[in-house]
Amino acid sequence: MERNARIAEAARRNLKWFERSGVMDPADGGWGVAERLSVAEGPALEKMLNEFPAWSRKPEGYVLEQRRADCNFEAALLFRIAAEYGIAEEAGRIGEKLLDYLYFRSGLLNRCDPAFPAGSWNWSHIKWRDVVYFDDNAWCIFIPLALADRSPEFDAKYDLRNWALILADSLVPAMRRTFGAENPQEPGTWRDPEQRWHGRLELPHWGSLAAMALSRAFLCRPAPDYREQVRRYHDYLAETLEAFTVSEHAYALLGAATAFRAFGEAADRALAERAANLILSKLDPETGNIPAEHYEAPKGTHLVDTVYTVNWSFLALQMAAKLTGDAQIAAAKEKQLELLLSIQDRSESAFFHGCWRGMFDLHAGRWGGGDCYEGGAGSIYTGWTNAPIALGLLLESRNGSLLDL
């Protein structure tokens, strides 16, 4: 089968997994998409069920039912692009249903509560209190703006641009006060002194996604405050980038490439190229894998982490290849594409068929490597894993990247 046909077929399998696995109930997306399936065991599963006390038991495992805004936005974007590319007949309808859930049913968007950051999205529908994360809300800026540009009818229906820019305006002061704000309880970490936003901003996992979001917002409305916060964060990364894990380098590349698109500054392009080269320095030339090093997942050079690492490095290398035209980066991206295509789940059960689980053990040749309650082989995420990977495949079929969104 020719390359683009293989890519399209893998994307179709994944879309069917969303519909058939139980992560969407009903399967048309009308009540959103669950965070993940879990087939973990032992202490990791016990902690999951205690920390996330909304779940359904299925014969093969659990559906962790919390509806997260970022996961739903990522899935909605995937289905919208699939419809645009003619990959699946029903995809456009499902994408719209997911947005209906987000804006009209979920109650996750803060439209009016002054005690809560304006325009922000709560972590999930099961939380009894507001929990606003830097990384999750970054996608709640980037994706609505991308959808608004591609679908004016969606912008009119959901007010996508308006709410995304309200949230971007809330993100600016949060970044300003959190940048460099040492947390006395966790030395070496930066936490929001007002505790209104959550996340360790000293890590690109949090800070680079925020920079990515503000850069994307700048394309829609060139506010000087957006550029100021991105520049401030990237000046920090320019001095510290090599100190981070390869997972963090992927996040840094997402932010830097988006910033270069927005601002056209040589410093952002240089940062993106440095991050790409750091990824290449860890990449296995035979398999295309980069080591699992993220602190919330099992670690190992032979482990393919699709929650925090290879899912994002593939998207990031796509961006870098398009940005630079560098043949080595393009070859690395192609290696990761082949790796992801080769490990897509082909189990007969609809619970698994067409998905990417959270970790693959290259030595064993199967899903494995252990579990943490967030990352690991037993977690099968909708957003963060499956939607971003399948979206990357669709973009690849058109020689595109997130820079086109």
Coordinates of C-alpha atoms in Angstrom, one line a residue:
M1 CA 0.0 0.0 0.0
E2 CA 1.4 3.4 -0.9
R3 CA 2.5 5.7 1.9
N4 CA -0.4 8.2 2.0
A5 CA -3.0 5.4 1.6
R6 CA -1.4 3.7 4.7
I7 CA -1.6 7.0 6.6
A8 CA -5.2 7.5 5.7
E9 CA -6.1 3.9 6.6
A10 CA -4.4 4.3 10.0
A11 CA -6.4 7.5 10.7
R12 CA -9.7 5.8 9.7
R13 CA -8.9 3.0 12.1
N14 CA -8.3 5.5 14.9
L15 CA -11.5 7.4 14.1
K16 CA -13.5 4.1 14.4
W17 CA -11.8 3.4 17.7
F18 CA -13.2 6.7 19.0
E19 CA -16.7 5.6 17.9
R20 CA -16.6 1.9 19.0
S21 CA -14.4 1.7 22.0
G22 CA -16.7 3.3 24.6
V23 CA -14.8 6.6 25.0
M24 CA -17.8 8.4 23.4
D25 CA -21.2 7.5 24.8
P26 CA -23.2 8.2 22.7
A27 CA -20.9 7.4 19.9
D28 CA -21.8 10.5 18.0
G29 CA -19.9 12.7 20.4
G30 CA -23.0 14.4 21.8
W31 CA -21.9 13.9 25.4
G32 CA -18.2 14.4 24.7
V33 CA -15.2 12.1 24.9
A34 CA -13.8 10.5 28.0
E35 CA -10.2 11.1 29.1
R36 CA -9.0 7.6 28.6
L37 CA -9.5 3.9 28.8
S38 CA -7.5 2.0 31.4
V39 CA -6.2 -1.6 31.4
A40 CA -3.7 -0.9 34.2
E41 CA -3.5 -3.2 37.2
G42 CA -2.4 -3.0 40.8
P43 CA -1.4 0.3 42.6
A44 CA -1.6 2.4 39.4
L45 CA -5.2 1.4 38.7
E46 CA -6.1 1.8 42.4
K47 CA -4.7 5.3 42.4
M48 CA -6.5 6.1 39.1
L49 CA -9.9 5.1 40.4
N50 CA -9.4 7.0 43.6
E51 CA -8.1 10.2 41.9
F52 CA -10.6 10.1 39.1
P53 CA -13.8 8.8 40.7
A54 CA -16.0 8.7 37.6
W55 CA -15.6 5.5 35.6
S56 CA -17.4 2.7 33.9
R57 CA -16.3 -0.9 34.1
K58 CA -16.1 -2.8 30.8
P59 CA -15.1 -6.4 30.1
E60 CA -11.7 -5.4 28.9
G61 CA -11.0 -2.6 31.5
Y62 CA -12.3 0.8 32.5
V63 CA -13.5 4.0 30.9
L64 CA -12.3 6.9 32.9
E65 CA -15.3 9.1 32.3
Q66 CA -14.0 12.6 33.2
R67 CA -14.7 15.0 30.3
R68 CA -11.7 17.3 29.8
A69 CA -11.9 20.4 27.7
D70 CA -8.4 19.8 26.1
C71 CA -9.2 16.2 25.2
N72 CA -12.5 17.2 23.6
F73 CA -10.9 20.0 21.7
E74 CA -8.2 17.8 20.4
A75 CA -10.8 15.2 19.3
A76 CA -13.0 17.8 17.7
L77 CA -10.1 19.2 15.7
L78 CA -9.2 15.7 14.6
F79 CA -12.7 14.9 13.3
R80 CA -13.0 18.3 11.7
I81 CA -9.8 17.8 9.7
A82 CA -10.8 14.3 8.9
A83 CA -14.0 15.7 7.4
E84 CA -12.1 18.4 5.5
Y85 CA -9.8 15.8 4.0
G86 CA -12.6 13.4 3.1
I87 CA -11.3 10.6 5.4
A88 CA -14.6 9.7 7.0
E89 CA -18.2 10.6 6.0
E90 CA -19.5 11.1 9.6
A91 CA -16.5 12.9 10.9
G92 CA -17.8 16.4 10.5
R93 CA -21.0 15.7 12.3
I94 CA -19.1 14.1 15.2
G95 CA -16.6 17.1 15.4
E96 CA -19.6 19.5 15.7
K97 CA -21.3 17.4 18.3
L98 CA -18.1 17.5 20.4
L99 CA -18.1 21.3 20.2
D100 CA -21.8 21.3 21.1
Y101 CA -20.8 19.4 24.2
L102 CA -18.0 21.8 25.1
Y103 CA -19.8 25.0 24.6
F104 CA -23.5 24.2 25.3
R105 CA -23.5 21.1 27.7
S106 CA -20.3 20.7 29.6
G107 CA -20.4 23.7 31.9
L108 CA -16.6 23.7 31.7
L109 CA -16.2 27.2 30.2
N110 CA -16.1 30.1 32.7
R111 CA -18.4 32.6 31.1
C112 CA -19.2 34.8 34.1
D113 CA -17.6 33.8 37.5
P114 CA -15.2 36.6 38.6
A115 CA -13.5 34.2 41.0
F116 CA -12.3 32.0 38.1
P117 CA -10.0 33.2 35.3
A118 CA -12.2 34.7 32.5
G119 CA -12.7 32.4 29.6
S120 CA -10.9 29.5 31.2
W121 CA -11.9 25.8 31.1
N122 CA -12.0 23.7 34.3
W123 CA -9.9 20.6 34.3
S124 CA -12.9 18.3 34.0
H125 CA -16.6 18.0 34.6
I126 CA -16.1 15.8 37.7
K127 CA -14.2 18.5 39.7
W128 CA -16.0 20.2 42.5
R129 CA -13.7 23.1 42.4
D130 CA -12.0 25.2 39.7
V131 CA -8.7 23.7 38.5
V132 CA -7.2 25.7 35.6
Y133 CA -4.0 24.2 34.1
F134 CA -1.5 26.1 31.9
D135 CA -1.0 23.2 29.5
D136 CA -4.7 22.1 29.1
N137 CA -5.9 25.7 28.6
A138 CA -3.2 26.4 26.1
W139 CA -4.9 23.9 23.8
C140 CA -8.2 25.6 24.6
I141 CA -6.8 28.7 22.9
F142 CA -4.8 27.2 20.0
I143 CA -7.5 24.8 18.8
P144 CA -10.6 27.1 18.8
L145 CA -8.6 29.7 16.9
A146 CA -7.5 27.1 14.3
L147 CA -11.1 25.9 14.0
A148 CA -12.4 29.5 13.7
D149 CA -10.0 30.1 10.8
R150 CA -11.1 26.9 9.0
S151 CA -14.8 27.1 9.8
P152 CA -16.4 30.5 10.0
E153 CA -19.7 28.8 10.6
F154 CA -18.3 27.3 13.8
D155 CA -16.9 30.6 14.9
A156 CA -20.4 32.1 14.5
K157 CA -22.1 29.3 16.3
Y158 CA -19.7 28.9 19.3
D159 CA -18.0 32.4 19.4
L160 CA -14.7 30.5 19.2
R161 CA -12.3 33.5 18.6
N162 CA -13.9 35.7 21.3
W163 CA -13.6 33.1 24.1
A164 CA -10.1 32.0 23.0
L165 CA -8.9 35.6 23.2
I166 CA -10.6 36.2 26.5
L167 CA -8.7 33.2 27.8
A168 CA -5.4 34.4 26.2
D169 CA -5.9 37.7 28.0
S170 CA -6.3 35.8 31.3
L171 CA -3.2 33.7 30.6
V172 CA -0.9 36.8 30.3
P173 CA -1.1 37.9 33.9
A174 CA -0.9 34.3 35.1
M175 CA 2.4 33.8 33.2
R176 CA 3.7 37.2 34.3
R177 CA 3.3 36.5 38.0
T178 CA 4.2 32.8 37.8
F179 CA 7.4 33.2 35.8
G180 CA 10.3 32.7 38.3
A181 CA 7.9 32.5 41.3
E182 CA 9.7 29.9 43.4
N183 CA 7.5 27.6 45.3
P184 CA 8.8 27.1 48.9
Q185 CA 7.1 23.7 49.2
E186 CA 8.8 22.5 46.0
P187 CA 12.2 24.1 45.6
G188 CA 13.1 24.5 41.9
T189 CA 9.5 24.8 40.8
W190 CA 7.5 27.8 39.7
R191 CA 3.9 27.9 40.9
D192 CA 1.2 30.6 40.6
P193 CA 1.4 32.6 43.8
E194 CA -2.3 33.2 43.6
Q195 CA -3.0 29.5 43.0
R196 CA -5.5 30.3 40.3
W197 CA -3.5 28.5 37.6
H198 CA -1.8 25.1 38.0
G199 CA 1.4 23.7 36.6
R200 CA 5.1 23.9 36.8
L201 CA 5.9 26.8 34.5
E202 CA 9.6 26.3 34.7
L203 CA 9.1 23.2 32.4
P204 CA 8.3 23.5 28.7
H205 CA 5.5 20.9 29.2
W206 CA 3.7 23.9 30.8
G207 CA 5.5 27.0 29.7
S208 CA 6.1 26.2 26.0
L209 CA 2.5 25.3 25.5
A210 CA 1.4 28.6 27.0
A211 CA 3.9 30.3 24.7
M212 CA 2.4 28.3 21.8
A213 CA -1.1 29.5 22.7
L214 CA -0.1 33.2 23.0
S215 CA 1.8 33.0 19.7
R216 CA -1.3 31.6 18.0
A217 CA -3.5 34.3 19.6
F218 CA -1.1 37.0 18.3
L219 CA -1.9 35.9 14.8
C220 CA -5.5 36.6 15.5
R221 CA -4.9 39.8 17.5
P222 CA -1.4 41.2 17.7
A223 CA -1.4 42.3 21.3
P224 CA 2.0 43.4 22.6
D225 CA 1.4 41.5 25.9
Y226 CA 1.3 38.2 24.1
R227 CA 4.6 38.8 22.4
E228 CA 6.2 40.1 25.7
Q229 CA 5.4 36.9 27.6
V230 CA 6.5 34.6 24.8
R231 CA 9.8 36.5 24.4
R232 CA 10.4 36.4 28.2
Y233 CA 9.8 32.6 28.3
H234 CA 11.9 31.9 25.3
D235 CA 14.8 34.0 26.6
Y236 CA 14.7 31.7 29.7
L237 CA 14.7 28.6 27.5
A238 CA 17.6 29.9 25.4
E239 CA 19.7 29.7 28.6
T240 CA 18.3 26.4 30.0
L241 CA 17.2 24.2 27.1
E242 CA 19.9 21.5 27.2
A243 CA 19.1 20.9 30.9
F244 CA 15.7 19.3 30.1
T245 CA 14.6 15.8 29.1
V246 CA 13.9 15.0 25.5
S247 CA 10.1 15.1 26.2
E248 CA 10.5 18.7 27.3
H249 CA 12.5 19.4 24.1
A250 CA 9.5 18.3 22.1
Y251 CA 7.2 20.8 23.9
A252 CA 9.8 23.5 23.5
L253 CA 9.8 22.9 19.8
L254 CA 6.0 23.2 19.6
G255 CA 6.2 26.6 21.3
A256 CA 9.2 27.9 19.4
A257 CA 8.0 27.0 16.0
T258 CA 4.6 28.5 16.6
A259 CA 6.3 31.7 17.9
F260 CA 8.5 32.0 14.8
R261 CA 5.3 31.7 12.6
A262 CA 3.7 34.5 14.6
F263 CA 6.6 36.9 15.1
G264 CA 9.2 36.0 12.5
E265 CA 12.0 36.5 15.0
A266 CA 15.4 34.8 14.4
A267 CA 15.7 33.9 18.1
D268 CA 12.5 31.7 17.9
R269 CA 13.7 29.9 14.8
A270 CA 17.1 29.3 16.4
L271 CA 15.4 27.9 19.6
A272 CA 13.2 25.6 17.4
E273 CA 16.3 24.3 15.6
R274 CA 18.1 23.7 18.8
A275 CA 15.2 21.8 20.2
A276 CA 14.9 19.7 17.0
N277 CA 18.6 18.9 17.1
L278 CA 18.4 17.8 20.7
I279 CA 15.6 15.4 19.8
L280 CA 17.7 14.1 16.9
S281 CA 20.6 13.5 19.3
K282 CA 18.5 11.1 21.3
L283 CA 16.7 9.5 18.4
D284 CA 17.3 5.8 17.7
P285 CA 18.2 5.7 13.9
E286 CA 16.9 2.2 13.5
T287 CA 13.5 2.5 15.2
G288 CA 12.8 6.3 15.3
N289 CA 12.1 6.1 19.0
I290 CA 13.3 8.6 21.5
P291 CA 13.7 7.6 25.2
A292 CA 10.8 7.7 27.6
E293 CA 12.1 10.2 30.2
H294 CA 9.0 12.0 31.4
Y295 CA 8.6 12.0 35.2
E296 CA 5.0 10.8 35.1
A297 CA 5.7 7.7 33.0
P298 CA 8.0 4.6 33.2
K299 CA 11.4 5.4 31.8
G300 CA 13.6 3.6 29.3
T301 CA 15.4 3.9 26.0
H302 CA 13.4 1.0 24.6
L303 CA 10.0 2.4 25.7
V304 CA 7.8 4.3 23.2
D305 CA 6.0 6.8 25.4
T306 CA 2.9 8.0 23.5
V307 CA 1.4 10.1 26.3
Y308 CA 4.3 12.6 26.9
T309 CA 7.0 12.0 24.3
V310 CA 6.7 10.5 20.8
N311 CA 3.2 11.8 20.2
W312 CA 4.5 15.3 20.7
S313 CA 7.9 14.8 19.1
F314 CA 6.3 13.6 15.9
L315 CA 4.1 16.7 15.7
A316 CA 7.1 18.9 16.7
L317 CA 9.4 17.3 14.1
Q318 CA 6.7 17.9 11.4
M319 CA 6.8 21.6 12.3
A320 CA 10.6 21.7 12.3
A321 CA 10.8 19.9 9.0
K322 CA 8.5 22.4 7.4
L323 CA 10.1 25.4 9.1
T324 CA 13.7 24.5 8.2
G325 CA 13.7 22.2 5.1
D326 CA 16.4 20.2 6.9
A327 CA 16.8 16.7 5.4
Q328 CA 17.9 15.2 8.7
I329 CA 14.9 16.5 10.5
A330 CA 12.6 15.3 7.7
A331 CA 14.2 11.8 7.9
A332 CA 13.7 11.7 11.7
K333 CA 10.1 12.7 11.3
E334 CA 9.6 9.9 8.7
K335 CA 11.2 7.4 11.1
Q336 CA 8.7 8.4 13.8
L337 CA 5.8 8.2 11.3
E338 CA 6.8 4.6 10.5
L339 CA 7.2 3.7 14.2
L340 CA 3.7 5.0 15.0
L341 CA 2.1 3.2 12.0
S342 CA 3.8 0.0 13.0
I343 CA 2.6 -0.1 16.6
Q344 CA -1.0 1.0 16.1
D345 CA -3.2 -1.5 17.9
R346 CA -4.7 -4.2 15.7
S347 CA -6.4 -6.2 18.4
E348 CA -9.8 -7.7 17.4
S349 CA -11.6 -6.1 20.3
A350 CA -13.2 -2.8 19.6
F351 CA -11.9 -1.6 22.9
F352 CA -8.4 -1.5 21.4
H353 CA -8.5 -1.8 17.6
G354 CA -7.1 1.3 16.0
C355 CA -5.8 3.0 19.1
W356 CA -2.3 3.8 20.4
R357 CA -1.9 2.7 24.0
G358 CA 0.3 4.7 26.3
M359 CA 3.5 2.8 26.0
F360 CA 5.1 0.2 23.7
D361 CA 8.0 -2.0 24.7
L362 CA 10.3 -2.4 21.7
H363 CA 12.3 -5.2 23.3
A364 CA 9.2 -7.2 23.9
G365 CA 7.5 -6.2 20.7
R366 CA 4.2 -5.3 22.4
W367 CA 2.5 -2.8 24.6
G368 CA 4.2 -2.7 27.9
G369 CA 6.8 -1.1 30.1
G370 CA 4.8 -0.6 33.3
D371 CA 2.3 1.9 34.5
C372 CA 2.0 5.1 36.5
Y373 CA -1.3 6.5 37.3
E374 CA -0.9 9.1 34.6
G375 CA 1.4 7.5 32.0
G376 CA 2.3 4.0 31.0
A377 CA 1.0 1.2 28.8
G378 CA -2.3 0.7 30.7
S379 CA -3.6 4.2 29.9
I380 CA -5.2 4.8 26.5
Y381 CA -5.8 8.5 26.2
T382 CA -8.2 10.2 23.8
G383 CA -6.5 13.6 23.8
W384 CA -2.7 13.8 24.3
T385 CA -2.3 10.4 22.6
N386 CA -4.8 9.3 20.1
A387 CA -6.2 12.5 18.7
P388 CA -2.8 14.2 18.4
I389 CA -1.2 11.2 16.7
A390 CA -4.1 10.7 14.3
L391 CA -4.1 14.5 13.6
G392 CA -0.4 14.3 12.8
L393 CA -1.1 11.5 10.4
L394 CA -3.7 13.5 8.6
L395 CA -1.5 16.6 8.4
E396 CA 1.3 14.4 7.1
S397 CA -0.9 13.1 4.2
R398 CA -1.0 16.7 3.0
N399 CA 2.7 17.5 3.8
G400 CA 1.4 19.8 6.5
S401 CA 1.9 20.5 10.2
L402 CA 0.4 22.4 13.1
L403 CA 2.0 25.5 11.5
D404 CA -0.8 25.3 8.9
L405 CA -3.6 25.5 11.6

